[in-house]
C-alpha positions as a LaTeX table, in Angstrom:
\begin{tabular}{lrrr}
\hline
Residue & $x$ (\AA) & $y$ (\AA) & $z$ (\AA) \\
\hline
Met1 & 80.94 & $-63.56$ & 175.99 \\
Lys2 & 80.07 & $-60.13$ & 176.36 \\
Ala3 & 82.40 & $-58.43$ & 173.96 \\
Tyr4 & 81.29 & $-54.90$ & 174.48 \\
Leu5 & 80.87 & $-52.35$ & 177.03 \\
Asp6 & 77.64 & $-50.40$ & 178.43 \\
Phe7 & 77.35 & $-46.64$ & 178.53 \\
Pro8 & 78.40 & $-45.95$ & 182.26 \\
Ala9 & 75.15 & $-46.02$ & 183.82 \\
Trp10 & 76.19 & $-43.08$ & 186.11 \\
Leu11 & 76.96 & $-40.45$ & 183.99 \\
Lys12 & 74.26 & $-38.06$ & 183.29 \\
Pro13 & 73.54 & $-34.65$ & 181.47 \\
Glu14 & 72.41 & $-32.84$ & 184.13 \\
Ile15 & 75.63 & $-32.30$ & 187.13 \\
Ile16 & 72.78 & $-31.98$ & 189.35 \\
Pro17 & 69.75 & $-33.88$ & 188.73 \\
Gly18 & 66.84 & $-31.59$ & 188.79 \\
Leu19 & 68.83 & $-28.24$ & 188.26 \\
Pro20 & 69.53 & $-26.69$ & 184.94 \\
Phe21 & 73.54 & $-27.33$ & 184.96 \\
Arg22 & 74.45 & $-29.72$ & 182.31 \\
Trp23 & 78.01 & $-30.73$ & 181.58 \\
Tyr24 & 78.21 & $-29.83$ & 178.04 \\
Gly25 & 77.69 & $-26.62$ & 178.77 \\
Leu26 & 80.56 & $-26.72$ & 181.65 \\
Met27 & 82.75 & $-28.62$ & 179.18 \\
Tyr28 & 82.23 & $-25.26$ & 177.22 \\
Val29 & 83.42 & $-23.18$ & 180.18 \\
Leu30 & 86.73 & $-25.09$ & 180.46 \\
Ala31 & 87.21 & $-24.71$ & 176.86 \\
Phe32 & 87.45 & $-21.50$ & 177.02 \\
Ala33 & 88.92 & $-21.10$ & 180.07 \\
Cys34 & 92.09 & $-23.60$ & 178.75 \\
Ala35 & 92.08 & $-21.40$ & 175.40 \\
Trp36 & 92.61 & $-17.98$ & 177.43 \\
Val37 & 95.06 & $-19.37$ & 179.24 \\
Leu38 & 97.00 & $-20.76$ & 175.92 \\
Leu39 & 96.40 & $-17.51$ & 174.20 \\
Arg40 & 97.81 & $-15.25$ & 176.85 \\
Lys41 & 100.86 & $-17.64$ & 176.97 \\
Glu42 & 101.24 & $-17.72$ & 173.39 \\
Ser43 & 100.80 & $-13.92$ & 173.00 \\
Arg44 & 103.42 & $-12.88$ & 175.42 \\
Arg45 & 105.86 & $-15.08$ & 173.91 \\
Ile46 & 105.49 & $-13.69$ & 170.79 \\
Gly47 & 105.31 & $-9.83$ & 171.62 \\
Leu48 & 101.66 & $-9.75$ & 170.34 \\
Lys49 & 101.40 & $-5.76$ & 170.85 \\
Met50 & 97.40 & $-6.02$ & 172.44 \\
Thr51 & 96.89 & $-4.72$ & 176.03 \\
Asp52 & 95.16 & $-6.59$ & 178.67 \\
Asp53 & 91.75 & $-4.79$ & 177.44 \\
Asp54 & 92.17 & $-5.67$ & 173.75 \\
Met55 & 92.60 & $-9.88$ & 174.68 \\
Thr56 & 89.52 & $-9.38$ & 176.69 \\
Asn57 & 87.79 & $-7.65$ & 174.01 \\
Val58 & 88.61 & $-10.08$ & 170.94 \\
Phe59 & 89.07 & $-13.44$ & 173.29 \\
Phe60 & 84.88 & $-12.47$ & 173.85 \\
Trp61 & 84.12 & $-11.16$ & 170.30 \\
Gly62 & 85.61 & $-14.66$ & 169.31 \\
Ile63 & 83.13 & $-16.75$ & 171.77 \\
Ala64 & 80.33 & $-14.67$ & 170.22 \\
Gly65 & 81.47 & $-15.68$ & 166.75 \\
Ile66 & 81.97 & $-19.38$ & 167.49 \\
Leu67 & 78.65 & $-19.70$ & 169.85 \\
Leu68 & 76.90 & $-17.66$ & 167.35 \\
Gly69 & 78.35 & $-19.91$ & 164.26 \\
Gly70 & 78.05 & $-22.94$ & 165.33 \\
Arg71 & 74.36 & $-22.67$ & 166.87 \\
Leu72 & 72.91 & $-21.45$ & 163.71 \\
Ala73 & 74.89 & $-24.29$ & 161.74 \\
Gly74 & 73.88 & $-27.36$ & 164.57 \\
Thr75 & 70.52 & $-25.99$ & 164.28 \\
Leu76 & 69.26 & $-25.04$ & 160.56 \\
Ile77 & 72.29 & $-27.59$ & 158.72 \\
Tyr78 & 72.41 & $-30.37$ & 160.86 \\
Glu79 & 68.96 & $-30.85$ & 163.14 \\
Pro80 & 66.86 & $-33.47$ & 161.47 \\
Thr81 & 63.66 & $-31.76$ & 161.50 \\
Asp82 & 62.89 & $-28.16$ & 159.98 \\
Phe83 & 61.71 & $-27.01$ & 163.42 \\
Tyr84 & 64.16 & $-24.36$ & 163.51 \\
Trp85 & 63.17 & $-23.11$ & 160.71 \\
Arg86 & 59.63 & $-23.05$ & 160.88 \\
Lys87 & 60.37 & $-21.45$ & 165.02 \\
Pro88 & 64.05 & $-19.86$ & 164.76 \\
Trp89 & 63.18 & $-17.77$ & 167.92 \\
Phe90 & 63.99 & $-21.61$ & 169.65 \\
Ile91 & 67.63 & $-21.36$ & 168.19 \\
Phe92 & 68.62 & $-19.79$ & 170.71 \\
Trp93 & 66.17 & $-20.20$ & 173.64 \\
Pro94 & 67.11 & $-23.01$ & 176.23 \\
Phe95 & 64.10 & $-24.28$ & 176.85 \\
Asp96 & 61.58 & $-26.48$ & 174.43 \\
Glu97 & 58.08 & $-25.70$ & 173.85 \\
Ser98 & 57.13 & $-27.01$ & 177.18 \\
Gly99 & 58.93 & $-24.69$ & 178.96 \\
Arg100 & 61.42 & $-27.46$ & 179.94 \\
Phe101 & 64.98 & $-26.21$ & 180.34 \\
Val102 & 66.78 & $-28.48$ & 177.73 \\
Gly103 & 70.24 & $-26.14$ & 177.23 \\
Phe104 & 71.86 & $-25.63$ & 173.89 \\
Gln105 & 72.57 & $-29.30$ & 172.56 \\
Gly106 & 73.57 & $-29.05$ & 168.67 \\
Met107 & 76.44 & $-26.78$ & 167.97 \\
Ser108 & 78.34 & $-27.46$ & 164.65 \\
Phe109 & 82.44 & $-27.39$ & 164.94 \\
His110 & 82.11 & $-25.99$ & 160.89 \\
Gly111 & 79.86 & $-23.06$ & 161.81 \\
Gly112 & 81.93 & $-22.54$ & 165.17 \\
Phe113 & 84.96 & $-22.43$ & 163.33 \\
Val114 & 83.46 & $-20.11$ & 160.63 \\
Gly115 & 81.75 & $-17.67$ & 162.50 \\
Leu116 & 85.27 & $-17.59$ & 165.02 \\
Ile117 & 86.68 & $-16.18$ & 161.87 \\
Val118 & 84.35 & $-14.20$ & 160.67 \\
Ala119 & 84.25 & $-12.46$ & 164.72 \\
Thr120 & 88.10 & $-12.02$ & 164.85 \\
Leu121 & 88.33 & $-10.94$ & 161.28 \\
Val122 & 85.96 & $-7.63$ & 161.84 \\
Trp123 & 87.94 & $-6.90$ & 165.29 \\
Cys124 & 91.46 & $-6.77$ & 163.55 \\
Lys125 & 89.75 & $-4.10$ & 160.82 \\
Val126 & 87.97 & $-2.34$ & 163.54 \\
Lys127 & 90.91 & $-2.06$ & 165.66 \\
Gly128 & 93.95 & $-2.03$ & 163.00 \\
Glu129 & 95.77 & $-5.29$ & 164.10 \\
Ser130 & 96.84 & $-7.96$ & 162.18 \\
Trp131 & 94.60 & $-10.96$ & 161.55 \\
Leu132 & 97.14 & $-13.51$ & 160.83 \\
Leu133 & 99.29 & $-13.39$ & 164.15 \\
Leu134 & 95.97 & $-13.19$ & 165.96 \\
Ala135 & 95.10 & $-16.24$ & 164.02 \\
Asp136 & 98.08 & $-17.92$ & 164.94 \\
Thr137 & 98.18 & $-17.40$ & 168.43 \\
Val138 & 94.09 & $-18.87$ & 168.55 \\
Ala139 & 95.20 & $-21.66$ & 166.45 \\
Val140 & 97.89 & $-23.70$ & 167.81 \\
Gly141 & 96.00 & $-23.75$ & 171.72 \\
Ala142 & 92.22 & $-23.83$ & 170.14 \\
Pro143 & 92.43 & $-28.08$ & 169.87 \\
Leu144 & 93.06 & $-28.23$ & 173.58 \\
Gly145 & 90.09 & $-26.75$ & 173.94 \\
Tyr146 & 88.09 & $-28.58$ & 171.34 \\
Thr147 & 88.72 & $-31.49$ & 173.83 \\
Phe148 & 86.10 & $-30.52$ & 176.18 \\
Gly149 & 83.47 & $-30.18$ & 173.59 \\
Arg150 & 83.61 & $-33.44$ & 172.81 \\
Leu151 & 83.73 & $-35.08$ & 175.93 \\
Gly152 & 80.58 & $-32.87$ & 176.52 \\
Asn153 & 79.07 & $-34.98$ & 173.57 \\
Phe154 & 80.27 & $-38.12$ & 175.00 \\
Ile155 & 78.53 & $-37.33$ & 178.57 \\
Asn156 & 75.29 & $-36.09$ & 176.47 \\
Gly157 & 75.28 & $-39.92$ & 174.89 \\
Glu158 & 74.99 & $-37.91$ & 171.31 \\
Leu159 & 77.11 & $-37.93$ & 167.80 \\
Trp160 & 77.88 & $-41.71$ & 168.48 \\
Gly161 & 79.67 & $-43.71$ & 166.02 \\
Lys162 & 78.56 & $-46.68$ & 163.50 \\
Val163 & 78.09 & $-50.05$ & 164.32 \\
Thr164 & 81.03 & $-52.14$ & 165.90 \\
His165 & 82.14 & $-55.02$ & 166.97 \\
Met166 & 85.48 & $-53.79$ & 168.46 \\
Arg167 & 85.62 & $-54.86$ & 171.92 \\
Trp168 & 85.80 & $-51.31$ & 172.95 \\
Gly169 & 82.35 & $-50.22$ & 171.40 \\
Ile170 & 79.64 & $-49.01$ & 173.40 \\
Val171 & 75.82 & $-49.14$ & 173.79 \\
Phe172 & 75.05 & $-45.96$ & 173.96 \\
Pro173 & 71.51 & $-45.20$ & 175.44 \\
Tyr174 & 69.75 & $-42.91$ & 172.98 \\
Ala175 & 70.99 & $-44.62$ & 169.62 \\
Pro176 & 68.39 & $-46.23$ & 167.73 \\
Ser177 & 68.01 & $-49.89$ & 167.69 \\
Phe178 & 67.62 & $-52.54$ & 164.35 \\
Pro179 & 65.29 & $-55.37$ & 164.10 \\
Ala180 & 66.83 & $-58.59$ & 165.14 \\
Arg181 & 65.00 & $-60.39$ & 162.19 \\
Asp182 & 68.01 & $-58.54$ & 160.11 \\
Leu183 & 70.64 & $-61.22$ & 159.37 \\
Trp184 & 73.42 & $-59.07$ & 160.22 \\
Val185 & 71.82 & $-57.71$ & 163.05 \\
Gln186 & 71.69 & $-61.44$ & 164.32 \\
Glu187 & 75.57 & $-61.97$ & 163.54 \\
Leu188 & 76.61 & $-58.85$ & 164.92 \\
Ala189 & 74.67 & $-59.74$ & 168.23 \\
Ile190 & 76.01 & $-62.96$ & 168.53 \\
Lys191 & 79.69 & $-61.98$ & 168.10 \\
Val192 & 79.57 & $-59.47$ & 170.82 \\
Gly193 & 77.33 & $-61.15$ & 173.47 \\
Ile194 & 73.99 & $-59.69$ & 173.41 \\
Pro195 & 71.29 & $-61.78$ & 174.46 \\
Met196 & 68.02 & $-62.29$ & 171.93 \\
Ser197 & 64.76 & $-63.48$ & 173.04 \\
Ser198 & 63.04 & $-63.43$ & 169.44 \\
Leu199 & 63.11 & $-62.38$ & 166.28 \\
Asn200 & 60.94 & $-59.38$ & 167.05 \\
Asp201 & 63.45 & $-58.29$ & 169.35 \\
Met202 & 64.69 & $-54.88$ & 169.02 \\
Ile203 & 68.59 & $-54.89$ & 169.50 \\
Asn204 & 70.66 & $-51.84$ & 170.65 \\
Leu205 & 74.35 & $-52.54$ & 169.38 \\
Pro206 & 77.41 & $-51.40$ & 170.55 \\
Arg207 & 78.66 & $-48.38$ & 168.24 \\
His208 & 82.21 & $-46.70$ & 167.93 \\
Pro209 & 83.00 & $-44.23$ & 170.54 \\
Ser210 & 83.18 & $-41.91$ & 167.89 \\
Gln211 & 83.01 & $-38.61$ & 170.85 \\
Leu212 & 86.63 & $-39.92$ & 172.20 \\
Tyr213 & 88.10 & $-40.26$ & 169.08 \\
Glu214 & 88.24 & $-36.90$ & 168.20 \\
Ala215 & 88.64 & $-35.67$ & 171.84 \\
Leu216 & 91.73 & $-37.51$ & 171.04 \\
Phe217 & 93.22 & $-36.75$ & 167.92 \\
Glu218 & 91.28 & $-33.81$ & 166.88 \\
Gly219 & 91.91 & $-32.54$ & 170.51 \\
Leu220 & 94.91 & $-33.37$ & 172.33 \\
Leu221 & 97.09 & $-34.84$ & 169.47 \\
Leu222 & 96.46 & $-32.05$ & 167.25 \\
Trp223 & 97.46 & $-29.56$ & 170.10 \\
Val224 & 100.33 & $-31.36$ & 170.66 \\
Phe225 & 101.44 & $-31.01$ & 167.20 \\
Leu226 & 100.49 & $-27.68$ & 166.66 \\
Trp227 & 101.74 & $-26.26$ & 170.23 \\
Phe228 & 105.42 & $-28.09$ & 170.17 \\
Ile229 & 106.27 & $-28.50$ & 166.42 \\
Val230 & 104.34 & $-25.81$ & 164.51 \\
Arg231 & 104.52 & $-22.79$ & 166.67 \\
Lys232 & 108.14 & $-22.68$ & 167.31 \\
Arg233 & 108.86 & $-23.00$ & 163.24 \\
Lys234 & 106.75 & $-21.49$ & 161.78 \\
Pro235 & 108.18 & $-19.39$ & 158.67 \\
Phe236 & 105.66 & $-16.56$ & 158.43 \\
Pro237 & 102.48 & $-15.23$ & 160.23 \\
Gly238 & 99.84 & $-17.44$ & 159.08 \\
Tyr239 & 101.66 & $-20.48$ & 159.04 \\
Ser240 & 99.80 & $-22.01$ & 162.24 \\
Val241 & 96.32 & $-21.25$ & 161.58 \\
Gly242 & 97.16 & $-22.76$ & 157.93 \\
Met243 & 98.38 & $-26.05$ & 159.32 \\
Tyr244 & 95.68 & $-25.89$ & 161.76 \\
Ala245 & 92.86 & $-26.45$ & 158.84 \\
Ile246 & 94.90 & $-28.99$ & 157.37 \\
Gly247 & 95.20 & $-31.23$ & 160.30 \\
Tyr248 & 91.69 & $-30.55$ & 161.85 \\
Gly249 & 90.81 & $-31.34$ & 158.21 \\
Val250 & 92.87 & $-34.50$ & 157.69 \\
Val251 & 92.01 & $-35.81$ & 161.26 \\
Arg252 & 88.09 & $-34.82$ & 161.16 \\
Phe253 & 87.83 & $-36.85$ & 157.47 \\
Phe254 & 89.43 & $-40.27$ & 158.25 \\
Ile255 & 87.35 & $-39.97$ & 161.80 \\
Glu256 & 84.10 & $-39.44$ & 160.11 \\
Tyr257 & 84.43 & $-43.10$ & 158.37 \\
Phe258 & 83.43 & $-44.01$ & 162.31 \\
Arg259 & 80.96 & $-41.33$ & 162.67 \\
Glu260 & 77.80 & $-42.24$ & 161.82 \\
Pro261 & 76.53 & $-39.10$ & 159.62 \\
Asp262 & 73.58 & $-37.01$ & 160.60 \\
Ala263 & 70.11 & $-38.86$ & 160.05 \\
Ser264 & 68.78 & $-35.63$ & 158.16 \\
Leu265 & 71.42 & $-35.85$ & 155.66 \\
Gly266 & 73.18 & $-38.84$ & 155.48 \\
Tyr267 & 75.87 & $-39.18$ & 152.86 \\
Ile268 & 75.96 & $-35.88$ & 150.86 \\
Ile269 & 78.27 & $-38.05$ & 148.24 \\
Lys270 & 77.79 & $-41.72$ & 147.03 \\
Leu271 & 80.57 & $-42.57$ & 145.01 \\
Gly272 & 80.23 & $-46.48$ & 146.05 \\
Asp273 & 76.97 & $-47.99$ & 147.30 \\
Pro274 & 74.41 & $-45.27$ & 146.88 \\
Ser275 & 72.01 & $-47.55$ & 149.36 \\
Ala276 & 74.61 & $-48.47$ & 152.15 \\
Pro277 & 73.36 & $-47.72$ & 155.38 \\
Thr278 & 74.60 & $-44.89$ & 157.61 \\
Ser279 & 74.92 & $-46.99$ & 160.44 \\
Arg280 & 77.39 & $-49.22$ & 158.95 \\
Phe281 & 80.52 & $-48.68$ & 157.37 \\
Val282 & 80.29 & $-50.64$ & 154.07 \\
Thr283 & 82.25 & $-48.33$ & 151.53 \\
Pro284 & 84.98 & $-45.57$ & 151.85 \\
Phe285 & 83.33 & $-43.88$ & 148.41 \\
Asn286 & 80.40 & $-42.38$ & 150.21 \\
Phe287 & 81.11 & $-39.54$ & 152.28 \\
Ser288 & 79.26 & $-37.29$ & 154.55 \\
Met289 & 78.93 & $-33.59$ & 155.22 \\
Gly290 & 81.78 & $-33.48$ & 157.98 \\
Gln291 & 83.87 & $-35.06$ & 155.09 \\
Leu292 & 82.87 & $-32.48$ & 152.69 \\
Leu293 & 83.55 & $-29.57$ & 154.80 \\
Cys294 & 86.47 & $-31.09$ & 156.29 \\
Leu295 & 88.20 & $-31.31$ & 152.60 \\
Phe296 & 87.10 & $-27.63$ & 151.85 \\
Met297 & 89.20 & $-27.16$ & 155.02 \\
Ile298 & 92.26 & $-28.87$ & 153.94 \\
Ile299 & 92.53 & $-27.03$ & 150.43 \\
Gly300 & 91.50 & $-23.84$ & 152.35 \\
Gly301 & 94.72 & $-24.24$ & 154.55 \\
Trp302 & 96.72 & $-25.43$ & 151.68 \\
Ala303 & 96.09 & $-22.44$ & 149.53 \\
Met304 & 96.60 & $-20.29$ & 152.55 \\
Ile305 & 99.50 & $-21.35$ & 152.81 \\
Ala306 & 100.86 & $-21.48$ & 149.24 \\
Val307 & 99.99 & $-17.99$ & 148.83 \\
Leu308 & 101.55 & $-16.88$ & 152.26 \\
Arg309 & 104.85 & $-18.58$ & 151.40 \\
Lys310 & 104.50 & $-16.99$ & 147.68 \\
Arg311 & 104.13 & $-13.37$ & 149.13 \\
Gln312 & 106.67 & $-13.70$ & 151.94 \\
Leu313 & 109.14 & $-15.25$ & 149.15 \\
Gln314 & 108.27 & $-12.18$ & 146.91 \\
Leu315 & 108.67 & $-9.80$ & 149.70 \\
Ala316 & 112.20 & $-11.34$ & 150.80 \\
Ala317 & 113.32 & $-10.74$ & 147.29 \\
Ala318 & 111.94 & $-7.09$ & 146.74 \\
Thr319 & 113.90 & $-6.33$ & 149.86 \\
Ala320 & 117.05 & $-7.87$ & 149.21 \\
Gln321 & 117.24 & $-6.68$ & 145.47 \\
Pro322 & 118.21 & $-3.14$ & 146.67 \\
Leu323 & 120.65 & $-4.13$ & 149.13 \\
Lys324 & 122.39 & $-5.62$ & 146.18 \\
Gly325 & 121.70 & $-2.36$ & 144.00 \\
Arg326 & 123.68 & $-0.32$ & 146.57 \\
Lys327 & 126.70 & $-2.81$ & 146.88 \\
Leu328 & 127.17 & $-2.80$ & 143.11 \\
Arg329 & 127.06 & 0.90 & 143.34 \\
Lys330 & 129.85 & 1.00 & 146.31 \\
Lys331 & 132.15 & $-1.29$ & 144.40 \\
Ile332 & 131.58 & 0.73 & 141.34 \\
Lys333 & 132.71 & 4.24 & 143.18 \\
Gly334 & 135.53 & 2.15 & 144.91 \\
\hline
\end{tabular}
């Protein structure tokens, strides 16, 4: 009995075969359009004092930061070979060495996140605007746009998850196969209903659709939490962006257990089984680069909220003290 799903055969990276237009690029356009609409809506709600030109300007600064940071990290850190280190001019060139259009596959979220922070910090410094207010405005809408990016990864058939026997596991066409002579491969193939003709076969096993997990939890559900709860109750500027960093970090940290780490990096910290394969879940004590970066996000978000809360309390105490002094002097005079 078949207990897995095949990757949709009709789903191709190209929107129209033969033309250099890909779903992944379209998903980025939709993500930025969604972020723009939500940014405008939230800025008007809180009365952010920025002109339409300012909004357009900072938005494109942000896009540039995301693309620059995401592409640099995706090619120089996560790419399995040293191709981009040897030929860096291909980092921002959408064609391979043969001249074939391949687009800009390989974008790192954490690199894009850092790029966005740097770009908006510079813009706010130049324009004299409050970065905390702007960051809060961006943070509460960003996850919904991020959903489209992960859908683009799924359409590309990339960033697949670890091998699974769950019924919703998907056989991704570009994922590596495993030798049927390995006992665990035989057992899993029999369990999910994949036929084997001999022990010399190479079997493509079903995997967790981790791209869809991320689209749902890091994208849609995180956006619902930030948009409908956090943004209406934030006690001070910077709270929303801090909660975004914590929320994304926590969700992505656990989803990384279902996602296969990048082949070039494997597990960065091996507190469990040092020989554990990256294609299967063996121990919760081996950690990927994504989990390490998410841990930094969680700590950074928590620290940011703690510092800003302390500053808010100090400011409230400083403004209340003179008021108490004036009331006391009035009583003495009376």
